[in-house]
CSV table of C-alpha atoms in Angstrom, one decimal:
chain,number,residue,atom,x,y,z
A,1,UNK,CA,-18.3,24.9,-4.4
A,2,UNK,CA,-18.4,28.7,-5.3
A,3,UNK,CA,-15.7,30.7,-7.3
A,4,UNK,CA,-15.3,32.8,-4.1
A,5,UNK,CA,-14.4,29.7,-2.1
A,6,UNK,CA,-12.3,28.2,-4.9
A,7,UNK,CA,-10.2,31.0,-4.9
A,8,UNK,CA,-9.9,31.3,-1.1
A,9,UNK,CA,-8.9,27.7,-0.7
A,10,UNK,CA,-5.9,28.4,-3.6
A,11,UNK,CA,-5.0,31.4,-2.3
A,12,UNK,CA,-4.3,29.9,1.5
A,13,UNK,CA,-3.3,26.9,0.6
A,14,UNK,CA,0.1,27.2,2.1
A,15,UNK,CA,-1.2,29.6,5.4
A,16,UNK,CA,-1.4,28.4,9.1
A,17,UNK,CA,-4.3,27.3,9.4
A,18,UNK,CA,-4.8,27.9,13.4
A,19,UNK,CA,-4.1,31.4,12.2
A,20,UNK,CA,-6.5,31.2,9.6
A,21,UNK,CA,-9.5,30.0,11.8
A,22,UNK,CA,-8.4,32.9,14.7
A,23,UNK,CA,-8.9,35.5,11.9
A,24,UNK,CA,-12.4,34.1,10.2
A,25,UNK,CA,-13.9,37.3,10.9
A,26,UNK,CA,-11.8,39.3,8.4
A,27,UNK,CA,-13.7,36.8,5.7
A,28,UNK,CA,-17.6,37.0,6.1
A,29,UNK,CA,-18.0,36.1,2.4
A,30,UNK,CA,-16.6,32.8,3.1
A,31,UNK,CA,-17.2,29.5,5.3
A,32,UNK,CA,-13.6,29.7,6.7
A,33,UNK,CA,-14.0,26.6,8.7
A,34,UNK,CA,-14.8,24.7,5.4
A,35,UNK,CA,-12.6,26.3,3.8
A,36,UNK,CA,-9.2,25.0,6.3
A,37,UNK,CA,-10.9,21.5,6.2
A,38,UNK,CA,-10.6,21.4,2.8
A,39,UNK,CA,-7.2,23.0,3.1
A,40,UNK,CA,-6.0,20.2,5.4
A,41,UNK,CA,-7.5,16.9,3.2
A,42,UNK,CA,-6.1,18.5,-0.1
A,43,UNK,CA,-2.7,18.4,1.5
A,44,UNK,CA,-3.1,15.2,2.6
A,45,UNK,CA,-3.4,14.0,-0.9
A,46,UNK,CA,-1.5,16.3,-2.9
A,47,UNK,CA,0.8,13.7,-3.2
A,48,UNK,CA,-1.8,10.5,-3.3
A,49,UNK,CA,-4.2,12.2,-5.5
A,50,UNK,CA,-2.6,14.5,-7.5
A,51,UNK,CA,-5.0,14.8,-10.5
A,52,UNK,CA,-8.1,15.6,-7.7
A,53,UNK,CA,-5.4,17.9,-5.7
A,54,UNK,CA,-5.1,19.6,-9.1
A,55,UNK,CA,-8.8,20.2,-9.7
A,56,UNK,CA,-9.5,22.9,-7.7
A,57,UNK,CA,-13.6,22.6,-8.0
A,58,UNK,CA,-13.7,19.2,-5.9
A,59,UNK,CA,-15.3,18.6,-2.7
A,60,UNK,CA,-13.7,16.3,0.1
A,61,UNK,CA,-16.5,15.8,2.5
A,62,UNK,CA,-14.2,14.7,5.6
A,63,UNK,CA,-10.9,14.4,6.4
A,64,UNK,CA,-11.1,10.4,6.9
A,65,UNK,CA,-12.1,9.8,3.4
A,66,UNK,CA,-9.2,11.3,2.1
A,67,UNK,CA,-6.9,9.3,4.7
A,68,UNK,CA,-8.8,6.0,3.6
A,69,UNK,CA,-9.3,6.5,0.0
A,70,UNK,CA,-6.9,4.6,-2.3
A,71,UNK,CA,-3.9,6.4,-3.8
A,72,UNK,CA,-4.3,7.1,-8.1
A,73,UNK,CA,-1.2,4.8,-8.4
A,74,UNK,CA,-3.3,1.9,-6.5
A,75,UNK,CA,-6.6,2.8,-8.0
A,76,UNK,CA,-5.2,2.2,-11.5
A,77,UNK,CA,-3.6,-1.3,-10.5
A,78,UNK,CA,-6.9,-2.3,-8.9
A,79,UNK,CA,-8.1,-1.5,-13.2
A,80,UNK,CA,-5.7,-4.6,-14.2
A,81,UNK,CA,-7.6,-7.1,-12.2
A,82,UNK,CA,-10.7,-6.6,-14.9
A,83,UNK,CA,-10.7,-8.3,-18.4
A,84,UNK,CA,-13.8,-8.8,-20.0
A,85,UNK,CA,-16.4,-7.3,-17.4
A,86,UNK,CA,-18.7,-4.2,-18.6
A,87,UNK,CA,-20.7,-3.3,-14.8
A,88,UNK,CA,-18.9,-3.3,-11.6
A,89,UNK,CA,-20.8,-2.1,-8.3
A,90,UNK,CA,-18.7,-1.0,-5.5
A,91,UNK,CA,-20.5,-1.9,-2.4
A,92,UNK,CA,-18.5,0.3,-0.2
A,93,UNK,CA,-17.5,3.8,-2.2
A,94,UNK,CA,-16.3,6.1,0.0
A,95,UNK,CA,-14.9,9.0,-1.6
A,96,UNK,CA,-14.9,7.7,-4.8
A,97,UNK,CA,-11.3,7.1,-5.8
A,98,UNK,CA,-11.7,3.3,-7.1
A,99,UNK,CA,-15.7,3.9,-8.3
A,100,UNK,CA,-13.4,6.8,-10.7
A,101,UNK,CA,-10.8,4.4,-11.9
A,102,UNK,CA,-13.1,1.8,-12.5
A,103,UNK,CA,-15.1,3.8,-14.9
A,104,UNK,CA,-12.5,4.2,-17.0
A,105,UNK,CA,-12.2,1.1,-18.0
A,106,UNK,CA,-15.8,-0.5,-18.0
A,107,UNK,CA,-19.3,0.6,-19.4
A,108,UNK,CA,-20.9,0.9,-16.2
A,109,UNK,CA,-20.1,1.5,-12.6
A,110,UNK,CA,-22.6,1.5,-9.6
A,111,UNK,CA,-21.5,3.6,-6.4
A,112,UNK,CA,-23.1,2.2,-3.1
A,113,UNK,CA,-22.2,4.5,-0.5
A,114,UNK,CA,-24.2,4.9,2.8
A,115,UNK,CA,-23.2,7.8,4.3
A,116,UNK,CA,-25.3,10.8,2.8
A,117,UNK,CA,-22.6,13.9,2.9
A,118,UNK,CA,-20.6,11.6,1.3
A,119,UNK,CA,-22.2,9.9,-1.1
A,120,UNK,CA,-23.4,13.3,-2.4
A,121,UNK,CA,-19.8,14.7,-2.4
A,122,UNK,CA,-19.0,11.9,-4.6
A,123,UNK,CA,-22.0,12.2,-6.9
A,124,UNK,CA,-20.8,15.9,-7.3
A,125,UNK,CA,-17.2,15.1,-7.9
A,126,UNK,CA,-18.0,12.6,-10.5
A,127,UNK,CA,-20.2,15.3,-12.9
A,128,UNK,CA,-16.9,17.7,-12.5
A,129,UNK,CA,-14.9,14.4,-13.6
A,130,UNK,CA,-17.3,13.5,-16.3
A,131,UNK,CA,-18.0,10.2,-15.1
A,132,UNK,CA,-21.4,9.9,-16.3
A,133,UNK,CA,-21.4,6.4,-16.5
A,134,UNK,CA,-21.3,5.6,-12.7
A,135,UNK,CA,-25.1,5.4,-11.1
A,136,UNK,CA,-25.3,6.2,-7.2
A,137,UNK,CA,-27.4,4.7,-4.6
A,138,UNK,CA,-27.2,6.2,-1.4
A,139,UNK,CA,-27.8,2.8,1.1
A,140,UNK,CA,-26.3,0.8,2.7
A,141,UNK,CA,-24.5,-2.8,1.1
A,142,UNK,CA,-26.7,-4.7,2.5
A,143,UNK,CA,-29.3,-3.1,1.7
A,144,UNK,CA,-28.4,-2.6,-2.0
A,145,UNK,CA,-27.8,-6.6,-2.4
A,146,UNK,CA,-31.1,-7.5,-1.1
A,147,UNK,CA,-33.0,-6.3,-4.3
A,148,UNK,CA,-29.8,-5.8,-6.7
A,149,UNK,CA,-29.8,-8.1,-9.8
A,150,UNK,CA,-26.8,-9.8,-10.9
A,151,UNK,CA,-23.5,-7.9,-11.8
A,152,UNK,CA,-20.2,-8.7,-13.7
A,153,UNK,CA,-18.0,-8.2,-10.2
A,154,UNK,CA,-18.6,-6.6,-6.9
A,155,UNK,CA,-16.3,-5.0,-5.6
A,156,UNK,CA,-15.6,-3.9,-1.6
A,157,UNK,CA,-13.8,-2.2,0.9
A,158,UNK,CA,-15.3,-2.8,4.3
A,159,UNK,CA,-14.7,-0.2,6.6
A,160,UNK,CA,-11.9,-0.6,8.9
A,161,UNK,CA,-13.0,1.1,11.9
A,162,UNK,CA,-15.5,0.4,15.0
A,163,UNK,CA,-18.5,2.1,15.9
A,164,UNK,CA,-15.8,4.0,18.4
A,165,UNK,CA,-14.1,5.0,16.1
A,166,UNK,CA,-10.7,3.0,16.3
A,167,UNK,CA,-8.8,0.9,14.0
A,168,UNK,CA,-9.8,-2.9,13.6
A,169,UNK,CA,-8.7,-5.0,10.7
A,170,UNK,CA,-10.6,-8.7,11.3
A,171,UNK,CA,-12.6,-9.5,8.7
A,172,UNK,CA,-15.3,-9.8,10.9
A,173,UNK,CA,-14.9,-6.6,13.0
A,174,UNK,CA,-14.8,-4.5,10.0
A,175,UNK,CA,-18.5,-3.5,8.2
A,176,UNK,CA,-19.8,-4.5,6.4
A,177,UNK,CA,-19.4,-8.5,7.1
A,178,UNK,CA,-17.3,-9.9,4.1
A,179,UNK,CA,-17.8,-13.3,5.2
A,180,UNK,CA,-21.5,-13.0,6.3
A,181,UNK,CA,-21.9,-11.4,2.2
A,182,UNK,CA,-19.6,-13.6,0.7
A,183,UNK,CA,-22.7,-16.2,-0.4
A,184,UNK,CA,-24.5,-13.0,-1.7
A,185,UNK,CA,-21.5,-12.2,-3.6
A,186,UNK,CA,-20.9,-15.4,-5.3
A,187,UNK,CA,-24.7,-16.3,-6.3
A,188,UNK,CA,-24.6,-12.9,-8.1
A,189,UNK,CA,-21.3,-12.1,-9.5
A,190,UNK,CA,-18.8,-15.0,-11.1
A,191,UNK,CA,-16.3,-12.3,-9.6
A,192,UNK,CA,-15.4,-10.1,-6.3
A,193,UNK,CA,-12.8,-8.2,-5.7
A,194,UNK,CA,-12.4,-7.7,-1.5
A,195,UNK,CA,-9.3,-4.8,-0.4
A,196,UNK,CA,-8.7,-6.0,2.8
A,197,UNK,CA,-6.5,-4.4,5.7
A,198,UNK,CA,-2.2,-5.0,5.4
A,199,UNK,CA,-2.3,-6.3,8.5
A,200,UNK,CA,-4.2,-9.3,7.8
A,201,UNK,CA,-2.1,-12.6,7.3
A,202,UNK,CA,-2.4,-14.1,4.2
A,203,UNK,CA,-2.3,-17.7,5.3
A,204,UNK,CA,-5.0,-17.2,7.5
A,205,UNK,CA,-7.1,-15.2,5.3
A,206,UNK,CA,-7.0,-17.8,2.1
A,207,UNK,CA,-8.7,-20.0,4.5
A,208,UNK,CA,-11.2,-18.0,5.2
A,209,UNK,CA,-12.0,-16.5,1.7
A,210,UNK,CA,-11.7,-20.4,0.1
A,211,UNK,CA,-12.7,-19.4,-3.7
A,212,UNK,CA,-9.5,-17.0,-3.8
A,213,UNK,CA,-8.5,-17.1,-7.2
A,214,UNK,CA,-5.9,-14.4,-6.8
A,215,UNK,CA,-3.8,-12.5,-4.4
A,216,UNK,CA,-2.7,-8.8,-4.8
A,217,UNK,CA,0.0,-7.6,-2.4
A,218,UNK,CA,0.3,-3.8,-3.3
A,219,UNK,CA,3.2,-1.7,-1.8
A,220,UNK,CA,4.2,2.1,-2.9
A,221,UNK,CA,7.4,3.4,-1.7
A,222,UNK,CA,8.1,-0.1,-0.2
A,223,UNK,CA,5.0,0.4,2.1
A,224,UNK,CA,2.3,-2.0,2.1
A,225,UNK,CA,-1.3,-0.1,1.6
A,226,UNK,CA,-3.6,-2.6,0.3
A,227,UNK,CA,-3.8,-6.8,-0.2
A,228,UNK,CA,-6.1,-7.8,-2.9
A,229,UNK,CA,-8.2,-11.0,-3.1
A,230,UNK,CA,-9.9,-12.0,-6.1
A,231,UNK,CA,-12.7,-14.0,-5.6
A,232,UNK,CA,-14.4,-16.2,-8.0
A,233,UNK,CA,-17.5,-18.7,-8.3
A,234,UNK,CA,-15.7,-21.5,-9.4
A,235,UNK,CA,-13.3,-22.9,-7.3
A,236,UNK,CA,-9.3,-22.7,-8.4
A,237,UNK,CA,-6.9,-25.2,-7.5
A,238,UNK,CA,-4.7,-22.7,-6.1
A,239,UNK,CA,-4.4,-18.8,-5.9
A,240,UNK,CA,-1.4,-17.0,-7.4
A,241,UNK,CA,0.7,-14.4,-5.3
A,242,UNK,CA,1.1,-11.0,-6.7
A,243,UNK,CA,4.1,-8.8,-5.4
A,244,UNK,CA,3.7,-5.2,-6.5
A,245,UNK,CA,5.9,-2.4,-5.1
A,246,UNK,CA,6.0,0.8,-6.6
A,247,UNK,CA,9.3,3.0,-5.7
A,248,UNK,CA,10.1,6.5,-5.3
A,249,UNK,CA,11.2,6.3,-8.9
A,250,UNK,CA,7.7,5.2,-10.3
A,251,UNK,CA,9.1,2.4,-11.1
A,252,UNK,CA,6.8,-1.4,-10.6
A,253,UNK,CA,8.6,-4.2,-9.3
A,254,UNK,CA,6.6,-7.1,-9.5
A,255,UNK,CA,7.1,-11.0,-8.1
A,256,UNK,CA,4.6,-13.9,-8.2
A,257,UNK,CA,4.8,-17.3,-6.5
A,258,UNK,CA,2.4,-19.9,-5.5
A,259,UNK,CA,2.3,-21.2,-1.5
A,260,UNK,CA,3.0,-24.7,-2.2
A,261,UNK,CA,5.7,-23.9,-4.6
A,262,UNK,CA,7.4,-22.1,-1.5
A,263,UNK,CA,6.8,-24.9,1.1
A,264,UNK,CA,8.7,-27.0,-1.3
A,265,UNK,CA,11.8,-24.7,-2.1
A,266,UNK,CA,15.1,-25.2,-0.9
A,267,UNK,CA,16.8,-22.1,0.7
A,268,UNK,CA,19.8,-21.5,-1.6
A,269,UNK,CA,22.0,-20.0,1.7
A,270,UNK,CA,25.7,-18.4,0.5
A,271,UNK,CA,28.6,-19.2,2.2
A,272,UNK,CA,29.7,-15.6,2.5
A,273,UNK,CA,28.9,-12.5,1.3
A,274,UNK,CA,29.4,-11.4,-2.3
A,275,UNK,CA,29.5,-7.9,-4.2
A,276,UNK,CA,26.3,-7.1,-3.8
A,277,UNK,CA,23.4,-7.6,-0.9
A,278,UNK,CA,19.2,-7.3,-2.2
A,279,UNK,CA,17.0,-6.5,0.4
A,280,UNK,CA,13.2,-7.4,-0.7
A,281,UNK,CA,10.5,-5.3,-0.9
A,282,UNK,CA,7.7,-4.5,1.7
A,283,UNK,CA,5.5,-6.6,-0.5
A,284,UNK,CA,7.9,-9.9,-0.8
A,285,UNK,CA,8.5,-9.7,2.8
A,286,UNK,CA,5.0,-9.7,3.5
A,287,UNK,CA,3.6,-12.3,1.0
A,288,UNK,CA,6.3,-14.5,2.5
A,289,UNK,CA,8.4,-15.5,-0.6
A,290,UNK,CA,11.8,-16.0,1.1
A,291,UNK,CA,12.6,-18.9,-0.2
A,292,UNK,CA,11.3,-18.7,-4.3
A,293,UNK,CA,12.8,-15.4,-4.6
A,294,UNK,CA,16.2,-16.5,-4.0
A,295,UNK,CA,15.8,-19.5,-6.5
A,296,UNK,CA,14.0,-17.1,-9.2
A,297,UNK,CA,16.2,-14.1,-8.8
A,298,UNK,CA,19.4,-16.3,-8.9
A,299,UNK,CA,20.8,-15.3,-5.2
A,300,UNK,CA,21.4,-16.8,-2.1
A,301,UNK,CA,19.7,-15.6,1.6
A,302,UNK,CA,22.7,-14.9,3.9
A,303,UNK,CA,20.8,-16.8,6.6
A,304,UNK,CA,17.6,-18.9,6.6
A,305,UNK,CA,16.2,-15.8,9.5
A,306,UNK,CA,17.8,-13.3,7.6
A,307,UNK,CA,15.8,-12.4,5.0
A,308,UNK,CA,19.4,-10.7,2.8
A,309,UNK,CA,20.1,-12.1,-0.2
A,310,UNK,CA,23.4,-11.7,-2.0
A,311,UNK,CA,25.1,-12.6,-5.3
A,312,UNK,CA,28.6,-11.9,-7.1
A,313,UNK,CA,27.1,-10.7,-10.2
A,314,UNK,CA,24.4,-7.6,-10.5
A,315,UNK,CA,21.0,-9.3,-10.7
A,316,UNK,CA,19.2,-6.0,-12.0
A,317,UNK,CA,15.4,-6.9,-12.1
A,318,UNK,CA,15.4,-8.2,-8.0
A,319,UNK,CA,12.1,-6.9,-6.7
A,320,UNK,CA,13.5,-4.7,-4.0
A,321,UNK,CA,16.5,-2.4,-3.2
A,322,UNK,CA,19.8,-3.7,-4.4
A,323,UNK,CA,23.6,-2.8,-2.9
A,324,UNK,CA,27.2,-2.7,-3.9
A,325,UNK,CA,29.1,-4.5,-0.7
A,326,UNK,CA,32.4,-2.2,0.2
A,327,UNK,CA,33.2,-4.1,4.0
A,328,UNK,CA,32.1,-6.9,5.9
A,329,UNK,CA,32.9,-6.3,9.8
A,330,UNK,CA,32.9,-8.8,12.8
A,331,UNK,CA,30.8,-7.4,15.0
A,332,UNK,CA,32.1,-7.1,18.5
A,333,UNK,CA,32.9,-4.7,21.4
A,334,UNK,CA,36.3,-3.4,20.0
A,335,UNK,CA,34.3,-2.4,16.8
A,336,UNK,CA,31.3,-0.7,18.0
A,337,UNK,CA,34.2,1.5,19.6
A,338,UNK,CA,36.4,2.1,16.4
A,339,UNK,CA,33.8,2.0,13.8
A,340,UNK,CA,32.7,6.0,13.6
A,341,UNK,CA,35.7,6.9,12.9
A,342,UNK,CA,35.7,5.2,9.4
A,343,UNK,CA,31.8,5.2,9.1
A,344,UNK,CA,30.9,8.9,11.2
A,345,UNK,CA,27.4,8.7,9.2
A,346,UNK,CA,24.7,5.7,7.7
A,347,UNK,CA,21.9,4.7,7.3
A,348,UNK,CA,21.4,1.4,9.9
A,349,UNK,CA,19.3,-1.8,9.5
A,350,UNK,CA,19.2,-4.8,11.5
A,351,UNK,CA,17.5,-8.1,10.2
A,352,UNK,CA,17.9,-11.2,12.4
A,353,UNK,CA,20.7,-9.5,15.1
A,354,UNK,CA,19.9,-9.7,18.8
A,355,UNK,CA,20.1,-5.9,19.2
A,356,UNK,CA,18.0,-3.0,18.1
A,357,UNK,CA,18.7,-0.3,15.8
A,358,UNK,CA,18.7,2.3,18.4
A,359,UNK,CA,20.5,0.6,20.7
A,360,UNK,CA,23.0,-0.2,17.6
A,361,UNK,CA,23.4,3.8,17.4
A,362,UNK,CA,24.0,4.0,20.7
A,363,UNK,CA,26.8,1.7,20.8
A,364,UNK,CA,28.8,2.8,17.6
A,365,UNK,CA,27.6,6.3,17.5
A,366,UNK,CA,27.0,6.6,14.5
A,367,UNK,CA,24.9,9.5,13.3
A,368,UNK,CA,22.0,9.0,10.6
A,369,UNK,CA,22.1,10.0,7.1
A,370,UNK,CA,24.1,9.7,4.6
A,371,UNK,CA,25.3,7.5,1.6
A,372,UNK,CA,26.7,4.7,3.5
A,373,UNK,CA,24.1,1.9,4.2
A,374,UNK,CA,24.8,-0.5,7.2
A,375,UNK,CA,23.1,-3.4,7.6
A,376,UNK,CA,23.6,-5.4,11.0
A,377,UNK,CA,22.8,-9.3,10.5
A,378,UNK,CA,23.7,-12.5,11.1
A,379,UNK,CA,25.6,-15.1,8.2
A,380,UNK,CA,24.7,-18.8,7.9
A,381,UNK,CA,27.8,-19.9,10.8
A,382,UNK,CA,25.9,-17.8,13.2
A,383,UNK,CA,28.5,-15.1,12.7
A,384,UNK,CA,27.6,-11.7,13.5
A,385,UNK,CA,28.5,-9.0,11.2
A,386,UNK,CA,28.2,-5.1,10.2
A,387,UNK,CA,27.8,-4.7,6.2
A,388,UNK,CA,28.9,-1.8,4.7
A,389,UNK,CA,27.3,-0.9,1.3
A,390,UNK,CA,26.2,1.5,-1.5
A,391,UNK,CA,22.6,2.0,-2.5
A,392,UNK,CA,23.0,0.8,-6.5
A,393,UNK,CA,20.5,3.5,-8.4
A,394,UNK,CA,18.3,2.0,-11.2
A,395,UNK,CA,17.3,4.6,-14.0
């Protein structure tokens, strides 16, 4: 990366970039077609990577690196799931992000990346960062386990794309083969940590990754980006559930549970609603802890298919977004008719109600935005009802 092109890149960071290419003549000093790609992948992460957005010396070799690479506030969870380890090798490297984090925290990293323009963007990157501690190889993971010697954890991210390019997510469509190197994996590591795709089911998964010592649901801004198992040699009775959402606010919310502690549990279900209504985060929901969370968290689910909770006294620390209740409605004809006039404005949700949100819209017509929050669900007696509620703020 020149100084020429540096300053280009900073100087039309904000442009049109369809402009920009159309006038690439004006600029025979620079490659403006580099120049925009890099344009468009550092705005892709200005928010994901801010500390690599701010260095304006790095090279992103394509744009679907940047999409798949993990976010830092990801990356520096992923450092909490090492103790004592000193050399990790990430089998799968990619751009780099996790390789980075890693070597933060451990003596030695290897970065295994296959794909040359990237591996050398990444090997360039890291001497900007100072990471001199991470060693590449520029092969393929199968390759590099077939003559690498043992290793304090491996650590991969198998690609979640087909050789045609689209989006697949079974452990076994994705490259390369988790399940094929899993033996591999074992005989040479006493730990592996796999990021596999949010879509997977958990259930299912723990079944086929049997030495799953730990799971890591990860959320940020109550979206679900990455699930985390941690594999090791000997065999544990049971793995732990880890429920991680970070909000808006920076702020980590965090639930764990065990399966069979769940299967067990009793639904605490209320009898009406009370002053205030939780909603659980992306990562609860997924991980499936409708039941321990309302027994933990000292509330009680609205319905068993609801997936609401609600209490008459604040319970602050819920892992998820929490509500002041101002008005319970009956829902019915008469009050989709009437209700705009008191409620013009909201923002809707429906959880276990027979209609959609748009359709919901349609019928009130009410306009979205606002401060009110309505959720549309259905109470324990099979009532419907319309709750009307204030988002509680948490400093």
């Amino acid at each position: 990366m020149t100084d020429t092109l540096c300053i280009f890149i900073q100087e039309h960071m904000d442009d049109d970039l369809d402009r920009l290419l159309f006038s690439a003549a004006r600029y025979p000093e620079v490659d403006v077609m580099f120049a925009v790609e890099q344009i468009s992948i550092r705005r892709h992460i200005r928010e994901k990577l801010p500390t690599w957005y701010a260095n304006a010396d790095l090279i992103f070799p394509s744009k679907i690196t940047g999409e798949q690479c993990s976010s830092e506030q990801t990356a520096g969870y992923k450092q909490r799931l090492l103790t004592s380890e000193k050399h990790l090798c990430d089998l799968t490297g990619g751009l780099g992000v996790d390789t980075y984090f890693f070597s933060q925290k451990l003596e030695r990293v290897s970065y295994v990346e296959r794909n040359t323009e990237t591996f050398k963007a990444a090997m360039y990157n890291f001497g900007l960062l100072q990471a001199n501690n991470i060693h590449g190889y520029n092969e393929t993971a199968e390759d590099y386990l077939e003559k690498a010697g043992n290793t304090d954890v491996f650590y991969i991210d198998p690609a979640r794309r087909s050789a045609r390019n689209t989006r697949v997510f079974e452990l076994t469509d994705c490259e390369p083969d988790l399940l094929e190197l899993m033996p591999v994996l074992l005989e040479k590591a006493p730990k592996v940590i796999a990021k596999l795709s949010p879509m997977l089911d958990i259930h299912h998964t723990l079944k086929l990754l049997p030495h799953t010592s730990e799971v890591h649901v990860v959320s940020v801004k109550n979206e679900c980006k990455e699930l985390l198992f941690v594999l090791k040699q000997d065999m544990v009775k049971e793995p732990v559930i880890n429920c991680i959402n970070y909000t808006a606010e920076k702020q980590e919310q965090q639930f764990c549970f065990y399966y069979s502690e769940e299967e067990v549990c009793s639904p605490l279900i209320a009898d009406k609603v009370g002053v205030y209504l939780y909603e659980p985060n992306a990562s609860v929901l997924k991980a499936g802890a409708y039941k321990q969370i309302a027994r933990l968290q000292h509330v009680e689910k609205l319905h068993v298919s609801s997936h609401l909770y609600t209490s008459g006294e604040l319970q602050y620390d819920f892992p998820g977004r929490i509500f002041r209740v101002h008005t319970v409605y009956p829902f019915n004809g008469k009050l989709c008719k009437t209700i705009a006039r008191q409620i013009p404005k909201a923002n809707l949700s429906v959880r276990n109600f027979p209609i959609s949100v748009n359709e919901l819209r349609k019928r009130t017509r009410i306009a979205e935005g606002g401060d009110v929050y309505l959720f549309a669900t259905t109470l324990a007696d099979g009532e419907k009802v319309l709750i009307s509620c204030e988002k509680v703020t948490r400093q």
